[in-house]
């Protein structure tokens, strides 16, 4: 007779080691986004109670070549918006197109000041007030020169000069004697 004994196979099952715990999550990370409009949350936001429909004078303002304009990006108008570096810069208009103006702006690149020419829509520029004081001073000086030529005024220096210190003077105290003021000595108020 045959023996029908089956051999017993011993299978070894390997269990993988437990995974290490995940590293602790950082609650705050510094900005690591370097997009086209990175860090412009406050720069491009509209002032308080100034959002909504754009006022009509923005489109009716006349710009001419040579005018000084301040570049101020309007976040609601995405077309023709300048790059964030030019926000708040003053430039000179060199070209006028149908809906935009070309502006010459100085930009420092690696220690050199380069003249950049950009075209910006009219919603993103406002007439600059940087020359108001200069123009008023020139006008006043011309009036003075005209009066001097006519002989109705004496010739004066039209150059700007810093405000000098006041001249020395003596204080007149007739009928009174100078009084020496000293602090009151400490006294216990209890």
PDB file of N, CA, C and O in Angstrom, residues 66-96:
ATOM      1  N   UNK A  66       4.940 115.410 -23.136  1.00  0.00           N
ATOM      2  CA  UNK A  66       5.705 116.266 -22.224  1.00  0.00           C
ATOM      3  C   UNK A  66       5.042 116.446 -20.872  1.00  0.00           C
ATOM      4  O   UNK A  66       5.665 116.985 -19.948  1.00  0.00           O
ATOM      5  N   UNK A  67       3.783 116.031 -20.726  1.00  0.00           N
ATOM      6  CA  UNK A  67       3.110 116.145 -19.432  1.00  0.00           C
ATOM      7  C   UNK A  67       3.698 115.153 -18.436  1.00  0.00           C
ATOM      8  O   UNK A  67       4.088 114.044 -18.793  1.00  0.00           O
ATOM      9  N   UNK A  68       3.725 115.568 -17.172  1.00  0.00           N
ATOM     10  CA  UNK A  68       4.156 114.680 -16.095  1.00  0.00           C
ATOM     11  C   UNK A  68       2.932 113.953 -15.551  1.00  0.00           C
ATOM     12  O   UNK A  68       1.910 114.578 -15.255  1.00  0.00           O
ATOM     13  N   UNK A  69       3.024 112.636 -15.446  1.00  0.00           N
ATOM     14  CA  UNK A  69       1.914 111.833 -14.930  1.00  0.00           C
ATOM     15  C   UNK A  69       2.430 110.882 -13.858  1.00  0.00           C
ATOM     16  O   UNK A  69       3.588 110.451 -13.886  1.00  0.00           O
ATOM     17  N   UNK A  70       1.550 110.594 -12.901  1.00  0.00           N
ATOM     18  CA  UNK A  70       1.835 109.596 -11.875  1.00  0.00           C
ATOM     19  C   UNK A  70       1.162 108.292 -12.277  1.00  0.00           C
ATOM     20  O   UNK A  70      -0.028 108.285 -12.613  1.00  0.00           O
ATOM     21  N   UNK A  71       1.923 107.204 -12.251  1.00  0.00           N
ATOM     22  CA  UNK A  71       1.376 105.894 -12.594  1.00  0.00           C
ATOM     23  C   UNK A  71       0.775 105.299 -11.326  1.00  0.00           C
ATOM     24  O   UNK A  71       1.462 105.119 -10.319  1.00  0.00           O
ATOM     25  N   UNK A  72      -0.536 105.042 -11.379  1.00  0.00           N
ATOM     26  CA  UNK A  72      -1.260 104.524 -10.220  1.00  0.00           C
ATOM     27  C   UNK A  72      -2.206 103.455 -10.737  1.00  0.00           C
ATOM     28  O   UNK A  72      -3.251 103.759 -11.309  1.00  0.00           O
ATOM     29  N   UNK A  73      -1.827 102.202 -10.573  1.00  0.00           N
ATOM     30  CA  UNK A  73      -2.582 101.093 -11.160  1.00  0.00           C
ATOM     31  C   UNK A  73      -3.978 101.005 -10.556  1.00  0.00           C
ATOM     32  O   UNK A  73      -4.146 101.102  -9.343  1.00  0.00           O
ATOM     33  N   UNK A  74      -4.966 100.859 -11.414  1.00  0.00           N
ATOM     34  CA  UNK A  74      -6.362 100.677 -10.992  1.00  0.00           C
ATOM     35  C   UNK A  74      -6.680  99.189 -11.114  1.00  0.00           C
ATOM     36  O   UNK A  74      -6.719  98.645 -12.213  1.00  0.00           O
ATOM     37  N   UNK A  75      -6.893  98.543  -9.982  1.00  0.00           N
ATOM     38  CA  UNK A  75      -6.973  97.080  -9.961  1.00  0.00           C
ATOM     39  C   UNK A  75      -8.206  96.547 -10.689  1.00  0.00           C
ATOM     40  O   UNK A  75      -8.217  95.391 -11.103  1.00  0.00           O
ATOM     41  N   UNK A  76      -9.243  97.365 -10.868  1.00  0.00           N
ATOM     42  CA  UNK A  76     -10.455  96.874 -11.519  1.00  0.00           C
ATOM     43  C   UNK A  76     -10.286  96.770 -13.029  1.00  0.00           C
ATOM     44  O   UNK A  76     -11.038  96.065 -13.693  1.00  0.00           O
ATOM     45  N   UNK A  77      -9.307  97.472 -13.583  1.00  0.00           N
ATOM     46  CA  UNK A  77      -9.058  97.455 -15.031  1.00  0.00           C
ATOM     47  C   UNK A  77      -7.806  96.631 -15.258  1.00  0.00           C
ATOM     48  O   UNK A  77      -6.698  97.072 -14.948  1.00  0.00           O
ATOM     49  N   UNK A  78      -7.968  95.428 -15.811  1.00  0.00           N
ATOM     50  CA  UNK A  78      -6.818  94.551 -15.999  1.00  0.00           C
ATOM     51  C   UNK A  78      -6.082  94.843 -17.293  1.00  0.00           C
ATOM     52  O   UNK A  78      -4.886  94.570 -17.402  1.00  0.00           O
ATOM     53  N   UNK A  79      -6.786  95.398 -18.280  1.00  0.00           N
ATOM     54  CA  UNK A  79      -6.129  95.707 -19.546  1.00  0.00           C
ATOM     55  C   UNK A  79      -5.246  96.938 -19.363  1.00  0.00           C
ATOM     56  O   UNK A  79      -5.628  97.914 -18.720  1.00  0.00           O
ATOM     57  N   UNK A  80      -4.072  96.884 -19.980  1.00  0.00           N
ATOM     58  CA  UNK A  80      -3.189  98.044 -19.945  1.00  0.00           C
ATOM     59  C   UNK A  80      -2.664  98.378 -18.581  1.00  0.00           C
ATOM     60  O   UNK A  80      -2.254  99.509 -18.333  1.00  0.00           O
ATOM     61  N   UNK A  81      -2.651  97.408 -17.665  1.00  0.00           N
ATOM     62  CA  UNK A  81      -2.163  97.678 -16.313  1.00  0.00           C
ATOM     63  C   UNK A  81      -0.643  97.600 -16.285  1.00  0.00           C
ATOM     64  O   UNK A  81      -0.062  96.683 -16.859  1.00  0.00           O
ATOM     65  N   UNK A  82       0.032  98.557 -15.658  1.00  0.00           N
ATOM     66  CA  UNK A  82       1.498  98.500 -15.596  1.00  0.00           C
ATOM     67  C   UNK A  82       1.972  97.449 -14.605  1.00  0.00           C
ATOM     68  O   UNK A  82       1.224  97.021 -13.725  1.00  0.00           O
ATOM     69  N   UNK A  83       3.234  97.046 -14.755  1.00  0.00           N
ATOM     70  CA  UNK A  83       3.833  96.119 -13.800  1.00  0.00           C
ATOM     71  C   UNK A  83       3.947  96.807 -12.441  1.00  0.00           C
ATOM     72  O   UNK A  83       4.055  98.028 -12.352  1.00  0.00           O
ATOM     73  N   UNK A  84       3.928  95.999 -11.372  1.00  0.00           N
ATOM     74  CA  UNK A  84       3.849  96.557 -10.016  1.00  0.00           C
ATOM     75  C   UNK A  84       5.011  97.482  -9.669  1.00  0.00           C
ATOM     76  O   UNK A  84       4.867  98.364  -8.825  1.00  0.00           O
ATOM     77  N   UNK A  85       6.155  97.319 -10.326  1.00  0.00           N
ATOM     78  CA  UNK A  85       7.296  98.187 -10.012  1.00  0.00           C
ATOM     79  C   UNK A  85       7.003  99.643 -10.340  1.00  0.00           C
ATOM     80  O   UNK A  85       7.482 100.554  -9.677  1.00  0.00           O
ATOM     81  N   UNK A  86       6.191  99.885 -11.371  1.00  0.00           N
ATOM     82  CA  UNK A  86       5.946 101.253 -11.825  1.00  0.00           C
ATOM     83  C   UNK A  86       4.834 101.935 -11.039  1.00  0.00           C
ATOM     84  O   UNK A  86       4.587 103.119 -11.240  1.00  0.00           O
ATOM     85  N   UNK A  87       4.163 101.210 -10.158  1.00  0.00           N
ATOM     86  CA  UNK A  87       3.072 101.794  -9.370  1.00  0.00           C
ATOM     87  C   UNK A  87       3.639 102.869  -8.442  1.00  0.00           C
ATOM     88  O   UNK A  87       4.544 102.613  -7.655  1.00  0.00           O
ATOM     89  N   UNK A  88       3.120 104.078  -8.555  1.00  0.00           N
ATOM     90  CA  UNK A  88       3.583 105.184  -7.719  1.00  0.00           C
ATOM     91  C   UNK A  88       4.728 105.974  -8.316  1.00  0.00           C
ATOM     92  O   UNK A  88       5.195 106.934  -7.705  1.00  0.00           O
ATOM     93  N   UNK A  89       5.180 105.622  -9.517  1.00  0.00           N
ATOM     94  CA  UNK A  89       6.286 106.351 -10.148  1.00  0.00           C
ATOM     95  C   UNK A  89       5.747 107.497 -11.002  1.00  0.00           C
ATOM     96  O   UNK A  89       4.621 107.449 -11.484  1.00  0.00           O
ATOM     97  N   UNK A  90       6.593 108.486 -11.186  1.00  0.00           N
ATOM     98  CA  UNK A  90       6.245 109.630 -12.025  1.00  0.00           C
ATOM     99  C   UNK A  90       7.033 109.555 -13.319  1.00  0.00           C
ATOM    100  O   UNK A  90       8.226 109.240 -13.299  1.00  0.00           O
ATOM    101  N   UNK A  91       6.362 109.806 -14.423  1.00  0.00           N
ATOM    102  CA  UNK A  91       7.009 109.756 -15.724  1.00  0.00           C
ATOM    103  C   UNK A  91       6.513 110.870 -16.627  1.00  0.00           C
ATOM    104  O   UNK A  91       5.631 111.657 -16.250  1.00  0.00           O
ATOM    105  N   UNK A  92       7.077 110.916 -17.829  1.00  0.00           N
ATOM    106  CA  UNK A  92       6.747 111.949 -18.809  1.00  0.00           C
ATOM    107  C   UNK A  92       6.083 111.274 -20.003  1.00  0.00           C
ATOM    108  O   UNK A  92       6.578 110.263 -20.512  1.00  0.00           O
ATOM    109  N   UNK A  93       4.979 111.855 -20.459  1.00  0.00           N
ATOM    110  CA  UNK A  93       4.244 111.296 -21.589  1.00  0.00           C
ATOM    111  C   UNK A  93       5.051 111.524 -22.865  1.00  0.00           C
ATOM    112  O   UNK A  93       5.479 112.650 -23.150  1.00  0.00           O
ATOM    113  N   UNK A  94       5.269 110.437 -23.636  1.00  0.00           N
ATOM    114  CA  UNK A  94       5.982 110.574 -24.902  1.00  0.00           C
ATOM    115  C   UNK A  94       5.131 110.163 -26.092  1.00  0.00           C
ATOM    116  O   UNK A  94       5.502 110.400 -27.242  1.00  0.00           O
ATOM    117  N   UNK A  95       3.976 109.548 -25.834  1.00  0.00           N
ATOM    118  CA  UNK A  95       3.143 109.077 -26.936  1.00  0.00           C
ATOM    119  C   UNK A  95       1.698 109.022 -26.472  1.00  0.00           C
ATOM    120  O   UNK A  95       1.416 108.741 -25.311  1.00  0.00           O
ATOM    121  N   UNK A  96       0.777 109.303 -27.408  1.00  0.00           N
ATOM    122  CA  UNK A  96      -0.655 109.230 -27.119  1.00  0.00           C
ATOM    123  C   UNK A  96      -1.277 108.257 -28.108  1.00  0.00           C
ATOM    124  O   UNK A  96      -1.071 108.382 -29.317  1.00  0.00           O
TER     125      UNK A  96
END
